[in-house]
Coordinates of C-alpha atoms and ligand atoms in Angstrom, one line a residue:
M1 CA -25.1 1.5 14.9
T2 CA -23.2 -1.5 13.5
T3 CA -21.9 -3.8 16.2
V4 CA -18.4 -5.3 15.9
T5 CA -20.0 -8.7 15.5
E6 CA -22.3 -7.5 12.6
A7 CA -19.3 -5.8 10.9
L8 CA -17.3 -9.0 11.2
Q9 CA -20.1 -11.1 9.8
R10 CA -21.1 -8.8 7.0
R11 CA -17.6 -8.2 5.7
I12 CA -17.1 -10.5 2.8
S13 CA -15.0 -10.0 -0.2
I14 CA -17.0 -8.0 -2.7
R15 CA -16.2 -8.8 -6.4
A16 CA -18.8 -6.7 -8.2
F17 CA -19.2 -3.0 -7.4
L18 CA -21.6 -0.3 -8.6
P19 CA -19.8 2.3 -10.6
D20 CA -20.9 5.3 -8.5
P21 CA -17.9 7.4 -7.6
L22 CA -17.0 7.8 -4.0
P23 CA -16.3 11.2 -2.7
R24 CA -12.8 11.8 -1.3
Q25 CA -14.4 12.4 2.1
A26 CA -16.0 9.0 2.2
V27 CA -12.6 7.4 1.7
H28 CA -11.0 9.7 4.2
D29 CA -13.7 8.7 6.8
V30 CA -12.9 5.0 6.4
L31 CA -9.2 5.7 6.8
E32 CA -9.8 8.0 9.7
R33 CA -11.4 5.1 11.6
A34 CA -8.9 2.4 10.5
R35 CA -5.9 4.5 11.5
W36 CA -6.7 3.5 15.1
A37 CA -5.6 -0.1 14.4
P38 CA -2.9 -1.3 16.8
S39 CA 0.7 -1.9 15.7
G40 CA 3.7 -3.1 17.7
G41 CA 5.6 -0.1 19.2
N42 CA 2.9 2.0 17.5
V43 CA 5.1 2.0 14.4
Q44 CA 2.1 2.1 12.1
P45 CA 4.1 0.6 9.3
W46 CA 1.8 1.5 6.4
K47 CA 1.2 4.0 3.7
V48 CA -1.9 4.2 1.6
I49 CA -2.2 5.4 -2.0
A50 CA -5.9 6.0 -2.8
V51 CA -6.8 6.2 -6.5
A52 CA -10.0 7.2 -8.2
G53 CA -11.1 8.6 -11.5
A54 CA -8.2 9.1 -14.0
E55 CA -5.6 7.8 -11.5
R56 CA -7.6 4.6 -11.1
D57 CA -7.9 4.2 -14.9
A58 CA -4.2 4.8 -15.3
V59 CA -3.4 1.8 -13.0
I60 CA -5.9 -0.4 -14.8
A61 CA -4.2 0.6 -18.1
L62 CA -0.8 -0.2 -16.6
A63 CA -2.1 -3.7 -15.8
Q64 CA -3.6 -4.1 -19.3
A65 CA -0.3 -3.1 -20.9
A66 CA 1.7 -5.4 -18.7
H67 CA -0.5 -8.4 -19.4
A68 CA -0.7 -7.7 -23.1
A69 CA 3.1 -7.7 -23.1
G70 CA 3.0 -11.1 -21.4
A71 CA 4.8 -9.7 -18.4
P72 CA 6.0 -12.3 -15.9
S73 CA 5.0 -12.0 -12.2
E74 CA 6.8 -9.3 -10.3
E75 CA 6.1 -10.7 -6.9
G76 CA 9.8 -10.8 -6.1
D77 CA 11.0 -12.0 -2.6
D78 CA 7.5 -11.8 -1.1
P79 CA 5.4 -14.3 -2.9
V80 CA 1.7 -14.3 -2.2
Y81 CA 1.8 -18.0 -1.1
P82 CA 4.6 -20.3 0.0
A83 CA 5.7 -22.7 -2.7
N84 CA 3.9 -26.0 -2.7
L85 CA 1.3 -25.0 -0.1
W86 CA 0.7 -27.9 2.2
E87 CA -2.4 -29.4 3.9
P88 CA -4.8 -28.3 5.3
Y89 CA -4.1 -24.9 3.7
R90 CA -3.8 -26.2 0.2
S91 CA -7.3 -27.7 0.3
R92 CA -8.8 -24.6 1.9
R93 CA -7.4 -22.4 -0.9
F94 CA -8.7 -24.9 -3.5
K95 CA -12.2 -25.0 -2.0
V96 CA -12.9 -21.3 -1.9
G97 CA -11.8 -21.0 -5.6
E98 CA -14.0 -23.9 -6.6
D99 CA -16.9 -22.4 -4.6
L100 CA -16.4 -19.1 -6.4
Y101 CA -16.4 -20.6 -9.8
A102 CA -19.3 -22.9 -9.0
L103 CA -21.4 -19.9 -8.0
L104 CA -20.5 -18.2 -11.3
Q105 CA -21.1 -21.5 -13.2
I106 CA -17.7 -21.4 -14.7
P107 CA -16.6 -25.1 -14.8
R108 CA -13.0 -26.3 -14.4
T109 CA -12.8 -27.1 -18.1
D110 CA -13.6 -23.4 -19.0
R111 CA -10.1 -22.1 -18.5
P112 CA -10.6 -19.0 -20.5
G113 CA -13.7 -18.2 -18.4
R114 CA -11.8 -18.7 -15.2
L115 CA -9.0 -16.5 -16.4
R116 CA -11.5 -13.8 -17.5
Q117 CA -13.0 -13.8 -14.0
F118 CA -9.5 -13.6 -12.4
A119 CA -8.6 -10.8 -14.8
R120 CA -11.4 -8.7 -13.2
N121 CA -9.0 -8.3 -10.3
Y122 CA -7.1 -5.9 -12.5
Q123 CA -10.2 -3.7 -12.9
F124 CA -10.8 -3.6 -9.2
F125 CA -14.0 -5.6 -9.9
G126 CA -15.5 -2.3 -11.1
A127 CA -14.9 -0.5 -7.8
P128 CA -14.6 3.3 -8.2
V129 CA -11.7 3.5 -5.7
A130 CA -8.7 1.4 -5.0
L131 CA -6.3 1.6 -2.0
F132 CA -2.8 0.5 -2.4
L133 CA -1.1 -0.6 0.8
V134 CA 2.6 0.2 0.8
I135 CA 5.1 -1.2 3.3
D136 CA 8.9 -0.7 3.6
R137 CA 10.8 -3.8 2.6
R138 CA 13.0 -3.5 5.6
M139 CA 10.1 -4.2 7.9
G140 CA 9.9 -7.7 9.3
R141 CA 7.1 -10.2 9.7
G142 CA 5.7 -8.5 12.8
Q143 CA 5.1 -5.3 10.8
W144 CA 3.5 -7.2 8.0
A145 CA 1.1 -8.6 10.6
H146 CA 0.3 -5.1 11.8
L147 CA -0.4 -4.0 8.3
G148 CA -3.0 -6.8 8.2
M149 CA -4.7 -5.4 11.2
F150 CA -4.9 -2.1 9.6
M151 CA -6.4 -3.7 6.4
Q152 CA -9.1 -5.5 8.4
S153 CA -9.9 -2.3 10.2
I154 CA -10.4 -0.6 6.8
A155 CA -12.7 -3.4 5.7
L156 CA -14.8 -3.2 8.9
A157 CA -15.0 0.6 8.8
A158 CA -16.1 0.3 5.2
V159 CA -18.9 -2.1 6.2
E160 CA -20.1 0.4 8.8
A161 CA -20.2 3.0 6.0
G162 CA -22.3 0.8 3.8
L163 CA -19.3 0.1 1.5
G164 CA -17.7 -3.1 0.4
T165 CA -14.1 -4.2 0.0
C166 CA -12.0 -6.8 -1.7
M167 CA -8.4 -7.2 -0.6
Q168 CA -6.4 -7.9 -3.7
E169 CA -3.0 -9.4 -3.5
A170 CA -3.4 -10.2 -7.2
W171 CA -1.7 -6.8 -7.7
A172 CA 1.5 -8.3 -6.2
T173 CA 2.2 -9.6 -9.7
L174 CA 2.7 -6.0 -10.8
R175 CA 4.8 -4.8 -7.8
R176 CA 7.7 -3.5 -9.8
S177 CA 5.5 -1.7 -12.3
L178 CA 3.4 -0.2 -9.5
A179 CA 6.5 1.0 -7.7
A180 CA 7.7 2.8 -10.8
H181 CA 4.2 4.2 -11.5
F182 CA 3.8 5.6 -8.0
A183 CA 7.4 6.7 -7.8
L184 CA 7.9 4.7 -4.5
A185 CA 11.1 5.1 -2.6
Q186 CA 13.8 2.5 -3.1
D187 CA 12.7 0.3 -0.1
E188 CA 9.0 0.7 -0.5
M189 CA 6.7 -1.9 -2.1
V190 CA 3.0 -2.4 -2.7
Y191 CA 1.9 -5.2 -0.5
C192 CA -1.8 -5.4 -1.6
A193 CA -4.7 -3.4 -3.1
I194 CA -8.1 -3.0 -1.6
A195 CA -11.0 -2.4 -3.9
L196 CA -13.5 -0.1 -2.3
G197 CA -17.0 1.0 -3.3
R198 CA -20.7 0.2 -3.1
P199 CA -21.4 -3.6 -3.5
D200 CA -23.6 -4.5 -6.5
P201 CA -26.6 -6.2 -4.7
A202 CA -27.6 -8.0 -7.9
A203 CA -24.3 -9.7 -8.5
A204 CA -24.3 -13.4 -7.8
V205 CA -20.5 -13.3 -7.0
N206 CA -21.3 -11.2 -3.9
R207 CA -23.2 -14.0 -2.4
L208 CA -20.1 -16.2 -1.9
R209 CA -20.0 -17.0 1.8
S210 CA -16.6 -18.7 2.3
E211 CA -16.2 -21.4 4.9
R212 CA -14.3 -21.2 8.1
V213 CA -12.6 -23.8 10.3
A214 CA -14.4 -24.3 13.7
V215 CA -12.8 -22.7 16.7
E216 CA -12.1 -26.1 18.2
D217 CA -10.1 -27.0 15.1
F218 CA -7.6 -24.1 15.5
T219 CA -7.6 -23.5 19.2
T220 CA -6.0 -25.4 22.0
F221 CA -7.7 -24.5 25.3
R222 CA -5.4 -25.1 28.2
G223 CA -6.0 -24.6 31.9
F224 CA -9.7 -24.0 31.7
T225 CA -12.0 -25.7 34.2
Ligands
FMN1 C1 -4.4 -10.1 2.0 C2 -5.5 -10.7 1.1 C3 -5.3 -10.7 -0.2 C4 -6.4 -11.1 -1.1 N1 -6.2 -11.1 -2.4 C5 -7.3 -11.4 -3.2 C6 -7.2 -11.2 -4.6 O1 -6.2 -10.8 -5.2 N2 -8.4 -11.5 -5.3 C7 -9.5 -11.9 -4.8 O2 -10.5 -12.1 -5.5 N3 -9.6 -12.1 -3.4 C8 -8.5 -11.9 -2.6 N4 -8.6 -12.0 -1.3 C9 -9.9 -12.5 -0.7 C10 -9.8 -13.9 -0.1 O3 -10.0 -14.8 -1.1 C11 -11.0 -13.9 0.9 O4 -10.8 -13.1 2.0 C12 -11.2 -15.3 1.5 O5 -11.5 -16.3 0.5 C13 -12.3 -15.3 2.5 O6 -13.5 -14.9 2.0 P1 -14.3 -13.6 2.5 O7 -13.3 -12.4 2.4 O8 -15.4 -13.4 1.5 O9 -14.7 -13.8 3.9 C14 -7.6 -11.6 -0.5 C15 -7.7 -11.6 0.9 C16 -6.7 -11.1 1.7 C17 -6.8 -11.1 3.2

């Protein structure tokens, strides 16, 4: 049995998957566990669109077509990062990117190489399944936070099932196209994708262990003896 601690420690972003298809039941099982995530007022402000096979390929083709046409980002009013990200957040973001490219031996000067690696986002890093997380635009920050709890629950349940995930807000750049593709309701938007499948154990990229700030650096303990 996987303990919570093990699942938390083993969950890392997987950026190379084996191509083996996942049965619908395996995806259902992960979502069945994750649906017990908490949300304020038990609103459960999420919808999931799970794609595999031809449906997955169609989304990849959509991204390819959009990029070939030089489509600008469609992030809209909900950008992935605030403008001019400030310290210490800016440096943390920079560091994990540099660590990733160092592991892959893609130097800063190799811009095409870095772009090629980033572009793998739009193929779900080879994952056979992708989950698109949809939220209603009328929801507030609270509900977005609750959606995040649901996403982490998906990732932990996937670990327990021997699967890997990569959350992919990269797909935010195609929000309008995805809304049209999935025929979302007027107020609905794709927040994020999650690539899901079996991690490729041979891939160096899956050995990236990103750093974390120490508990003391983000916690103020008050009133303890
Ligand atoms: C909401 C969210 C969106 C993310 N989007 C992407 C993405 O588009 N592409 C990617 O490669 N990683 C993405 N990540 C992964 C983060 O870079 C990763 O979680 C972070 O660097 C910590 O590393 P770890 O997940 O391996 O512990 C995302 C993570 C989260 C939580």
